[in-house]
PDB file of C-alpha atoms in Angstrom:
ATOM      1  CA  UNK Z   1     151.773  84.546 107.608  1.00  0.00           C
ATOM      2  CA  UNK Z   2     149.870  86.939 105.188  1.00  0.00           C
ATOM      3  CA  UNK Z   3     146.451  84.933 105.642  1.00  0.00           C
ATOM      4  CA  UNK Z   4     145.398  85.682 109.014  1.00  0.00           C
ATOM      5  CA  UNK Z   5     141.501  85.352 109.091  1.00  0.00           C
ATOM      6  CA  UNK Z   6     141.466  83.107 106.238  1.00  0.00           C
ATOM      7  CA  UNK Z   7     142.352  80.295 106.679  1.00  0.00           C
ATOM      8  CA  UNK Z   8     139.499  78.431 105.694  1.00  0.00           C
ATOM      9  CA  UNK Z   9     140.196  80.199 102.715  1.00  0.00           C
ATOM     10  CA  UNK Z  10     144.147  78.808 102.619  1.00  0.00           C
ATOM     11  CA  UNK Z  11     142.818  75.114 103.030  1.00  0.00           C
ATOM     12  CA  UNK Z  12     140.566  75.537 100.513  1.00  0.00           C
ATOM     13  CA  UNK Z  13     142.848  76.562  97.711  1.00  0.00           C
ATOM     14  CA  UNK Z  14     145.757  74.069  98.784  1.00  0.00           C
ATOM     15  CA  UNK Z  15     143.152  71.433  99.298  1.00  0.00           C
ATOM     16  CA  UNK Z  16     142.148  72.556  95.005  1.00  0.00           C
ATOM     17  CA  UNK Z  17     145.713  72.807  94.250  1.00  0.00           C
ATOM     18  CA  UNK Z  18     146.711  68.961  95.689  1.00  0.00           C
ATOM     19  CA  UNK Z  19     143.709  67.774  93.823  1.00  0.00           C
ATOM     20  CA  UNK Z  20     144.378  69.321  90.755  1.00  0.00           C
ATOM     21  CA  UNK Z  21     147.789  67.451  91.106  1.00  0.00           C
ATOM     22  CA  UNK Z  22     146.367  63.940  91.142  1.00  0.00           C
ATOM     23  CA  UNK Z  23     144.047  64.748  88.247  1.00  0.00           C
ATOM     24  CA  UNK Z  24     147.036  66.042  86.357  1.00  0.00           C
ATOM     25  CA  UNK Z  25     148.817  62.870  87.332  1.00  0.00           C
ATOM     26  CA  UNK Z  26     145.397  60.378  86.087  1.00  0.00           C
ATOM     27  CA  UNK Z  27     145.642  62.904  82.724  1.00  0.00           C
ATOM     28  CA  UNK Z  28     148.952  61.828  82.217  1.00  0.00           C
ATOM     29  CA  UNK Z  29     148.839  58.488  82.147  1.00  0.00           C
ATOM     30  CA  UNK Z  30     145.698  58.163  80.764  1.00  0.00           C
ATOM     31  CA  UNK Z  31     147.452  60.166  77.695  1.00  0.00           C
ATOM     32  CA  UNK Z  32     150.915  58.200  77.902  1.00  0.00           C
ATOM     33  CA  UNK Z  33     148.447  54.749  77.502  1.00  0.00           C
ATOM     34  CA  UNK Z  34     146.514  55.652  74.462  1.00  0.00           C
ATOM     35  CA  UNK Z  35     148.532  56.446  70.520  1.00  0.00           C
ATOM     36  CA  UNK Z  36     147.345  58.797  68.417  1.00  0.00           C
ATOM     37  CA  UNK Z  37     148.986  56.904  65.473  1.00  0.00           C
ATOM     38  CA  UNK Z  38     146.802  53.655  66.456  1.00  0.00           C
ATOM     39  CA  UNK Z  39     144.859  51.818  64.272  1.00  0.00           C
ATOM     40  CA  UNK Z  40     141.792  51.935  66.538  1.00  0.00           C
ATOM     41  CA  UNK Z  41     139.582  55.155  65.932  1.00  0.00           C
ATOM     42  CA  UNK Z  42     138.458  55.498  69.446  1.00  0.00           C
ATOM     43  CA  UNK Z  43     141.785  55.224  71.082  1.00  0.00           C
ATOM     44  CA  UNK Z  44     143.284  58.216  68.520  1.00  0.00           C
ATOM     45  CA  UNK Z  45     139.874  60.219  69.647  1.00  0.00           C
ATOM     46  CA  UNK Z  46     140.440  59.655  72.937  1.00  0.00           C
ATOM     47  CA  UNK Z  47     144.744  60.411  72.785  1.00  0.00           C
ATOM     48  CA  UNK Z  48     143.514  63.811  71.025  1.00  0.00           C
ATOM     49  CA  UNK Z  49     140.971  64.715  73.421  1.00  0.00           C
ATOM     50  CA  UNK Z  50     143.275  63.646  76.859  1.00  0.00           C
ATOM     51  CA  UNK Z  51     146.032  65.957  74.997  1.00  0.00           C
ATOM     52  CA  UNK Z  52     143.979  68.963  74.071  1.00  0.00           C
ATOM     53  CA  UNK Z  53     141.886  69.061  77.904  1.00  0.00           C
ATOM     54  CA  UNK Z  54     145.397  68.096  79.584  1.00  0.00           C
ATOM     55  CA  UNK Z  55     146.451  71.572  77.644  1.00  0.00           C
ATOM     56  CA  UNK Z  56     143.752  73.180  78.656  1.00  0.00           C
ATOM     57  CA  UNK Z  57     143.573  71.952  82.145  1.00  0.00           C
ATOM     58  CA  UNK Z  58     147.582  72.862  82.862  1.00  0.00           C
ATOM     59  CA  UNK Z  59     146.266  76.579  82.467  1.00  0.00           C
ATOM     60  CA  UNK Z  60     144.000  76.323  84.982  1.00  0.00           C
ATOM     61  CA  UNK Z  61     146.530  74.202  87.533  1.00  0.00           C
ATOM     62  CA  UNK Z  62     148.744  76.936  86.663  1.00  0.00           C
ATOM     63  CA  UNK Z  63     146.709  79.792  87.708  1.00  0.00           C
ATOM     64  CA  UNK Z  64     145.771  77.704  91.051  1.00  0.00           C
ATOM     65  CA  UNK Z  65     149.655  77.204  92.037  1.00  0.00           C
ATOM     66  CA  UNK Z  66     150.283  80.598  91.225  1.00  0.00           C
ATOM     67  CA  UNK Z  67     147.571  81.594  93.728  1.00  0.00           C
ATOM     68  CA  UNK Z  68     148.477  78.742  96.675  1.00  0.00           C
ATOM     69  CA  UNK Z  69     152.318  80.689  96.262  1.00  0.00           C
ATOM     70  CA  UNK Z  70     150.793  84.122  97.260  1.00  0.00           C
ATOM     71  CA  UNK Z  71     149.974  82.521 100.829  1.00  0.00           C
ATOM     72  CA  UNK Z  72     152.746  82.940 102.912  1.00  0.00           C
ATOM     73  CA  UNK Z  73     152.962  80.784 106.474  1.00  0.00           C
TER      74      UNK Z  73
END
């Protein structure tokens, strides 16, 4: 364990990173639902705005799992 003294600390960021899953998850399927070749305007505008913040977002989950790996139990 590499952590000792912090492990309010190690909750925290696995807590983040297990959250961050399920949002990636609700991303995902919100994206999958919605075409960006439909006819509707608002679905396309919402399929291009779920893809670009589901981009931007995997940088950020990224960085967090990369962090919740450097604890060591």
């Amino acid at each position: 364990m590499n952590y000792a003294g912090h492990e309010k600390l190690r909750a925290d960021v696995a807590e983040v990173a297990n959250t961050m899953c399920d949002l990636r998850a609700r991303l995902n399927d919100m994206e999958h639902r919605c075409r960006f070749d439909s006819d509707v305007l608002v679905e396309r505008l919402t399929r291009q705005t779920l893809y670009r913040a589901n981009c931007l977002f995997m940088e950020a989950y990224t960085e967090i799992l990369e962090l919740d790996a450097c604890f060591k139990d």
